[in-house]
Coordinates of C-alpha atoms and ligand atoms in Angstrom, one line a residue:
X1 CA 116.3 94.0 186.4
X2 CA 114.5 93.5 183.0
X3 CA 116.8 94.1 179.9
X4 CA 115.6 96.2 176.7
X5 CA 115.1 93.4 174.9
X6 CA 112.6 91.8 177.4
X7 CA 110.5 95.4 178.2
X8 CA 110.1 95.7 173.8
X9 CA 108.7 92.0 173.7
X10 CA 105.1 92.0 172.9
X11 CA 105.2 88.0 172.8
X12 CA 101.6 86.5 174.0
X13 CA 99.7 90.2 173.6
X14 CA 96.9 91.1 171.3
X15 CA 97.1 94.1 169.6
X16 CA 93.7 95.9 168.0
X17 CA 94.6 98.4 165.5
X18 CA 92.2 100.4 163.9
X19 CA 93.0 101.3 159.9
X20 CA 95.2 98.0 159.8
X21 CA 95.2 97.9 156.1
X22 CA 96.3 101.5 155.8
X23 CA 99.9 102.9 155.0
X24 CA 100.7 103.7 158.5
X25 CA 98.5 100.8 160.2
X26 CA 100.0 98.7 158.2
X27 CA 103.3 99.6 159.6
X28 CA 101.9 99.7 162.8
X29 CA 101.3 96.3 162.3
X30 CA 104.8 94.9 161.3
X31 CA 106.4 96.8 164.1
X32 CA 104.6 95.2 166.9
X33 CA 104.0 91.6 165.0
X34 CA 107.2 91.8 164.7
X35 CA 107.7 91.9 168.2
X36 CA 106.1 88.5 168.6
X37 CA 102.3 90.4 169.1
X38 CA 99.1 88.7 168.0
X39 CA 96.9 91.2 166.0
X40 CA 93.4 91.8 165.1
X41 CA 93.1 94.6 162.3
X42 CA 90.0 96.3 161.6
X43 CA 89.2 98.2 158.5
X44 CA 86.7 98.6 155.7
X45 CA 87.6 96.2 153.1
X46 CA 87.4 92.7 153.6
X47 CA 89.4 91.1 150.6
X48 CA 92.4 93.8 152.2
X49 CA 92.1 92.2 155.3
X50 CA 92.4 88.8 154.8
X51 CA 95.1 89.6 152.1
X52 CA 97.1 91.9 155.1
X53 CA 96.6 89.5 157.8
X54 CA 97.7 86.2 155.8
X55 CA 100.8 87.8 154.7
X56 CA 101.8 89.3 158.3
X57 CA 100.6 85.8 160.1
X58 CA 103.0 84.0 158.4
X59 CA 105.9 86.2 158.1
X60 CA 106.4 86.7 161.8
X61 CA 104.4 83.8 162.7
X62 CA 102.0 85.2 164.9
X63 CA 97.9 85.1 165.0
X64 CA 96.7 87.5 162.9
X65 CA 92.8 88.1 162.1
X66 CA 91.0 90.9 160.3
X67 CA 87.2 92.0 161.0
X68 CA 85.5 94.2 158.6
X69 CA 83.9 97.2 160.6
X70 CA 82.6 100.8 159.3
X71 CA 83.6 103.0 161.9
X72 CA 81.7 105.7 161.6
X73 CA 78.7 103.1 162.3
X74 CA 78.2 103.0 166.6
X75 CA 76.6 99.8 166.3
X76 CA 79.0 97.8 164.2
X77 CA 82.1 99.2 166.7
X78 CA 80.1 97.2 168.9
X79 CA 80.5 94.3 167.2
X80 CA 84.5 94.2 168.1
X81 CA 84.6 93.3 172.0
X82 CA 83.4 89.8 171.8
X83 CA 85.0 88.8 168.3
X84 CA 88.4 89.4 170.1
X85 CA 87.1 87.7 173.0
X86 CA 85.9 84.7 170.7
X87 CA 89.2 84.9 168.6
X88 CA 92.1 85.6 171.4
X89 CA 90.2 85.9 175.2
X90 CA 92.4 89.3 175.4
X91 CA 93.3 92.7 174.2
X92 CA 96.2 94.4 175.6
X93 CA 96.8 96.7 173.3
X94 CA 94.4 99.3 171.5
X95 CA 95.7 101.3 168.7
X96 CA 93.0 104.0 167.0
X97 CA 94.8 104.9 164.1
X98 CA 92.1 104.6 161.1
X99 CA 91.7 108.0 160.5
X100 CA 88.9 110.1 158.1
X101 CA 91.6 111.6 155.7
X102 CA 88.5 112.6 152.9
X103 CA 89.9 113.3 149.1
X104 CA 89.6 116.1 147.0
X105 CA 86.6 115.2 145.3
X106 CA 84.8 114.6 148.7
X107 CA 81.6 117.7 148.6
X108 CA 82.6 120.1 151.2
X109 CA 86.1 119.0 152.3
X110 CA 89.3 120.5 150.6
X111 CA 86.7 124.1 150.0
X112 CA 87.4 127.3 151.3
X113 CA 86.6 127.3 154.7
X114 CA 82.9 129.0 154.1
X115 CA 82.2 125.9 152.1
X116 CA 83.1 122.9 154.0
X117 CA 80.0 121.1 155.0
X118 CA 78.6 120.3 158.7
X119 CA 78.3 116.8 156.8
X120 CA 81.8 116.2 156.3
X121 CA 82.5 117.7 159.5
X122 CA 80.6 115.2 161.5
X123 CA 82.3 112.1 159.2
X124 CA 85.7 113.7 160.5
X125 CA 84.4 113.7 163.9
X126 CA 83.1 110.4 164.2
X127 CA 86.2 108.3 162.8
X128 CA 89.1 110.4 163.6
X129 CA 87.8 111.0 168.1
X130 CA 84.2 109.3 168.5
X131 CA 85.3 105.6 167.4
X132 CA 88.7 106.1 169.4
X133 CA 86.9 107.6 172.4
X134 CA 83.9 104.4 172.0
X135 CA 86.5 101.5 171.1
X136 CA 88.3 103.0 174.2
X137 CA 85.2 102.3 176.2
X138 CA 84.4 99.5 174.7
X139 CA 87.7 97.7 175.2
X140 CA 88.8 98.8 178.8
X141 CA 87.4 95.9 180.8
X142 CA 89.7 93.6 178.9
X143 CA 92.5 95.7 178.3
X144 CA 92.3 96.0 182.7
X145 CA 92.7 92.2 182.9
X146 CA 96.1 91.8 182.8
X147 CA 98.0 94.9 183.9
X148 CA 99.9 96.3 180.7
X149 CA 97.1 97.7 178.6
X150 CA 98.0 100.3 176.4
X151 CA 95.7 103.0 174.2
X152 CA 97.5 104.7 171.5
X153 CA 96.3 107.2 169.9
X154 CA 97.2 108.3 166.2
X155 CA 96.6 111.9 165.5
X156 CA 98.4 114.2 164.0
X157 CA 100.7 118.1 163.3
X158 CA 97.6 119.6 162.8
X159 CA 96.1 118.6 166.3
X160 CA 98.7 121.0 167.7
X161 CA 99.5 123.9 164.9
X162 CA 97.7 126.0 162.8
X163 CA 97.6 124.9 158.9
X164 CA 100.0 127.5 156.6
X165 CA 97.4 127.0 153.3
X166 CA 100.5 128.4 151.4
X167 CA 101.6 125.0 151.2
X168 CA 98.9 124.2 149.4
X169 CA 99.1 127.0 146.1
X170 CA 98.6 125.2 142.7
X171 CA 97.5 121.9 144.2
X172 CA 94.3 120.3 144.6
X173 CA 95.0 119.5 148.3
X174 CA 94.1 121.3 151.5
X175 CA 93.7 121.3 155.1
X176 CA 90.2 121.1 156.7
X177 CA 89.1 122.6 159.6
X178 CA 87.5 119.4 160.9
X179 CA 90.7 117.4 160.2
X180 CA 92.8 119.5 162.6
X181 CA 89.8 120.1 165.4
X182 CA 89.1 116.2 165.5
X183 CA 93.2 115.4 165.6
X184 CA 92.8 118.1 168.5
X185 CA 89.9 116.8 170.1
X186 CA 92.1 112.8 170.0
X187 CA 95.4 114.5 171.6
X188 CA 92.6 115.7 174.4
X189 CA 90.9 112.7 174.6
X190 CA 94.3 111.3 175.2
X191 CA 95.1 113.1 178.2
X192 CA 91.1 112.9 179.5
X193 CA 91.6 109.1 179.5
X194 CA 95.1 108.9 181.1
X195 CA 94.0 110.4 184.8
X196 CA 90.9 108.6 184.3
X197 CA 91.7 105.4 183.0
X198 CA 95.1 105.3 185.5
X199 CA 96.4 103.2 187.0
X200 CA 95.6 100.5 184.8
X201 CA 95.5 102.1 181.5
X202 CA 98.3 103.7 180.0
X203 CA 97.1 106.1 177.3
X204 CA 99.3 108.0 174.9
X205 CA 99.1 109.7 171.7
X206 CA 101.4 109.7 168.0
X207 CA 101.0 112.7 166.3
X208 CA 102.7 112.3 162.6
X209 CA 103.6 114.9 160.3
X210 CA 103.0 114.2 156.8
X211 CA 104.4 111.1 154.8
X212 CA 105.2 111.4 151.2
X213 CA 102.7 109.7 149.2
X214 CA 103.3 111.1 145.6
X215 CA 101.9 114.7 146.4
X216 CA 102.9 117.4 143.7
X217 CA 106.5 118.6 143.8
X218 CA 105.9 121.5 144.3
X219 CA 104.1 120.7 147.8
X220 CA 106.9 118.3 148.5
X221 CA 109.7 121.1 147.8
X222 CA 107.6 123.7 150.3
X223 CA 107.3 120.5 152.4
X224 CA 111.0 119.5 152.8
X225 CA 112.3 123.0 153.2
X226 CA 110.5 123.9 156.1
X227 CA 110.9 120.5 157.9
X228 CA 114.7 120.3 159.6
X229 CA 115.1 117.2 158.8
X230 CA 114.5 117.7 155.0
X231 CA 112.4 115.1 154.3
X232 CA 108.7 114.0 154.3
X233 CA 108.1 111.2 156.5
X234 CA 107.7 107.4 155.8
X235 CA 105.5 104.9 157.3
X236 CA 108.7 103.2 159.1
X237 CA 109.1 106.2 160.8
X238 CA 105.9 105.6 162.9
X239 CA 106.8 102.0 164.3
X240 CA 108.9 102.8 167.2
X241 CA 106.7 105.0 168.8
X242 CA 104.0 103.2 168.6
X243 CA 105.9 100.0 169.7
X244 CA 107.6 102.8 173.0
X245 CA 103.6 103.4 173.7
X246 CA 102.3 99.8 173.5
X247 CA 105.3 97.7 175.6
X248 CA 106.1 97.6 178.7
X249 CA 109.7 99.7 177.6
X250 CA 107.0 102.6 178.9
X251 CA 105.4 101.1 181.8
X252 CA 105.6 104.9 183.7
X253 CA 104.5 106.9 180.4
X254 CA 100.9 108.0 180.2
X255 CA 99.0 111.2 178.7
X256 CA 101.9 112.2 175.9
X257 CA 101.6 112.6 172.7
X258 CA 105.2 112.4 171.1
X259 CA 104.9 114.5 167.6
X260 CA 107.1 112.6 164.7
X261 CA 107.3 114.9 162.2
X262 CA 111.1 115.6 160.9
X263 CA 110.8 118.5 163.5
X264 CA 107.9 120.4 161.9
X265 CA 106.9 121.5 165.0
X266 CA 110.2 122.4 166.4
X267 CA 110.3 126.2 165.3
Ligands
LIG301 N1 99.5 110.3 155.9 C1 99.9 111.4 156.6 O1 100.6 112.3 156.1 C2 99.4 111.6 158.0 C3 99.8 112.7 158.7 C4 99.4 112.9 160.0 C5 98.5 111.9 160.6 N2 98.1 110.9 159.8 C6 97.1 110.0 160.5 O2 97.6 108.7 160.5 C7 96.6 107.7 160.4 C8 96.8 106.7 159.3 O3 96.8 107.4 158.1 P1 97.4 106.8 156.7 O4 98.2 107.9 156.1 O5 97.9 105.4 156.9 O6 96.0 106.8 155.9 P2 95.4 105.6 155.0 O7 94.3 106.2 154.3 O8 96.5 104.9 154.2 O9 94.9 104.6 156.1 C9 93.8 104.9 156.9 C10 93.0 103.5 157.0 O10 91.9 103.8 157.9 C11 90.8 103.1 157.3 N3 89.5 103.8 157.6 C12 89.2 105.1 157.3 N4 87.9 105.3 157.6 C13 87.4 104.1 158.2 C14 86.2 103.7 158.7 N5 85.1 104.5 158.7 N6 86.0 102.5 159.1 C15 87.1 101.6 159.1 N7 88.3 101.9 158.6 C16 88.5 103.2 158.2 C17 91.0 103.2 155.8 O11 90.3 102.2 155.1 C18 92.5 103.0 155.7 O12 92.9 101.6 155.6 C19 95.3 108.5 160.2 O13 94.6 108.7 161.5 C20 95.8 109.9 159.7 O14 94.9 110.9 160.0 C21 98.5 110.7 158.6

């Protein structure tokens, strides 16, 4: 019988996460190097990635490297297979997480619904479930080799529920519809992929609620009343369930997506 501590060791795998330099892939990250897991992080920003993957190489002592890819580009997606082959000959782990989040300033994104633009809606699309569903594609011959690959999926609350705008009164935020359908679309994907990709592809999904990141009180207040737990979240908060999804600890778990969000979704 294998003990905990031996099923949560992620000691000689490679991990690809997506959106590595990012709040919550960053997180991502220090969970499972943490674990003993050699990494690759992809993101936009170069100078971020070699500053992210210096600090977590030598912290837990692990191989970390960092390729610059735009993901809503098919081509450069491409480029990812045979730089981990070059850099680690394996990828056990796949982790789309990088996510099209837009900003208020963004034309056609936090609009009244009649206003939001095909444009953004395709940007959405493409990061948040084209790149997961391609990298997915792209990665399963090697993440077959050696019998404990793992896809996990980051999506999110609004995947699952309907947005209460409310929320958003005397803010500049808001809650586009492509945001929600593409987060839908990944907890889909997730299940497509897990029958499919069985039995040598586990594929699961993370579906966050939101994380305090300075927002206006008075969305925080709204925020924290309706969540049980009475809190927004934190990027901690995220590391054990993607570290449950990725190690062997869930060697019989495939096609869930476990929603960590205070219990936001609970009533
Ligand atoms: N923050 C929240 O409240 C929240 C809630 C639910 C779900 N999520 C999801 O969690 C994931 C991580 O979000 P976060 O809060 O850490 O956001 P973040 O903006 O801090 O990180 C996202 C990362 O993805 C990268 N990225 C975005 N588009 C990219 C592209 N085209 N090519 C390469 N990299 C790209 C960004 O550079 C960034 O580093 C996202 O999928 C997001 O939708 C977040």
């Amino acid at each position: 019988m294998r003990t905990i501590k031996q099923m949560l060791s992620m000691e000689g795998r490679v991990a690809v996460i997506t959106g590595g330099c990012g709040h919550i892939g960053r997180a991502i990250a220090e969970g499972l190097a943490e674990q003993g897991c050699n990494l690759l992080l992809i993101d936009r920003v170069e100078d971020a990635l070699k500053a992210t993957s210096s600090v977590l190489g030598e912290r837990w002592d692990v191989q970390v490297e960092g390729l610059a890819v735009d993901l809503e580009n098919a081509e450069a997606r491409v480029s990812v297979a045979p730089f981990i082959r070059e850099r680690f000959g394996r990828a056990d782990v796949l982790v789309n997480n990088a996510g099209f989040v837009g900003d208020s300033k963004m034309t056609g994104w936090v609009v009244p619904f009649e206003e939001q633009s095909i444009e953004t809606w395709r940007r959405a699309v493409e990061v948040n479930v084209t790149a997961g569903f391609h990298l997915s594609q792209l990665l399963a011959p090697m993440l077959r080799e050696h019998r404990c690959g793992s896809i996990v999926n980051v999506a999110s609350i609004y995947g699952l529920l309907g947005p209460d705008m409310s929320l958003y009164d005397r803010t500049e935020m808001g809650n586009p519809a492509a945001y929600a359908v593409s987060k839908g679309g990944l907890i889909q994907l997730t299940r497509w992929m897990s029958t499919v990709l069985a039995p040598d592809i586990r594929v699961n999904c993370v579906s966050p609620g939101g994380v305090a990141r300075n927002q206006p009180q008075v969305f925080v207040d709204k925020y924290v009343t309706r969540t049980p737990l009475k809190r927004m979240g934190e990027e901690d908060d995220f590391k054990g369930a993607v570290l449950y999804f990725s190690s062997d600890i869930s060697a019989w778990v495939t096609g869930q997506n476990l929603v960590v969000d205070g219990g936001w979704s609970a009533w």
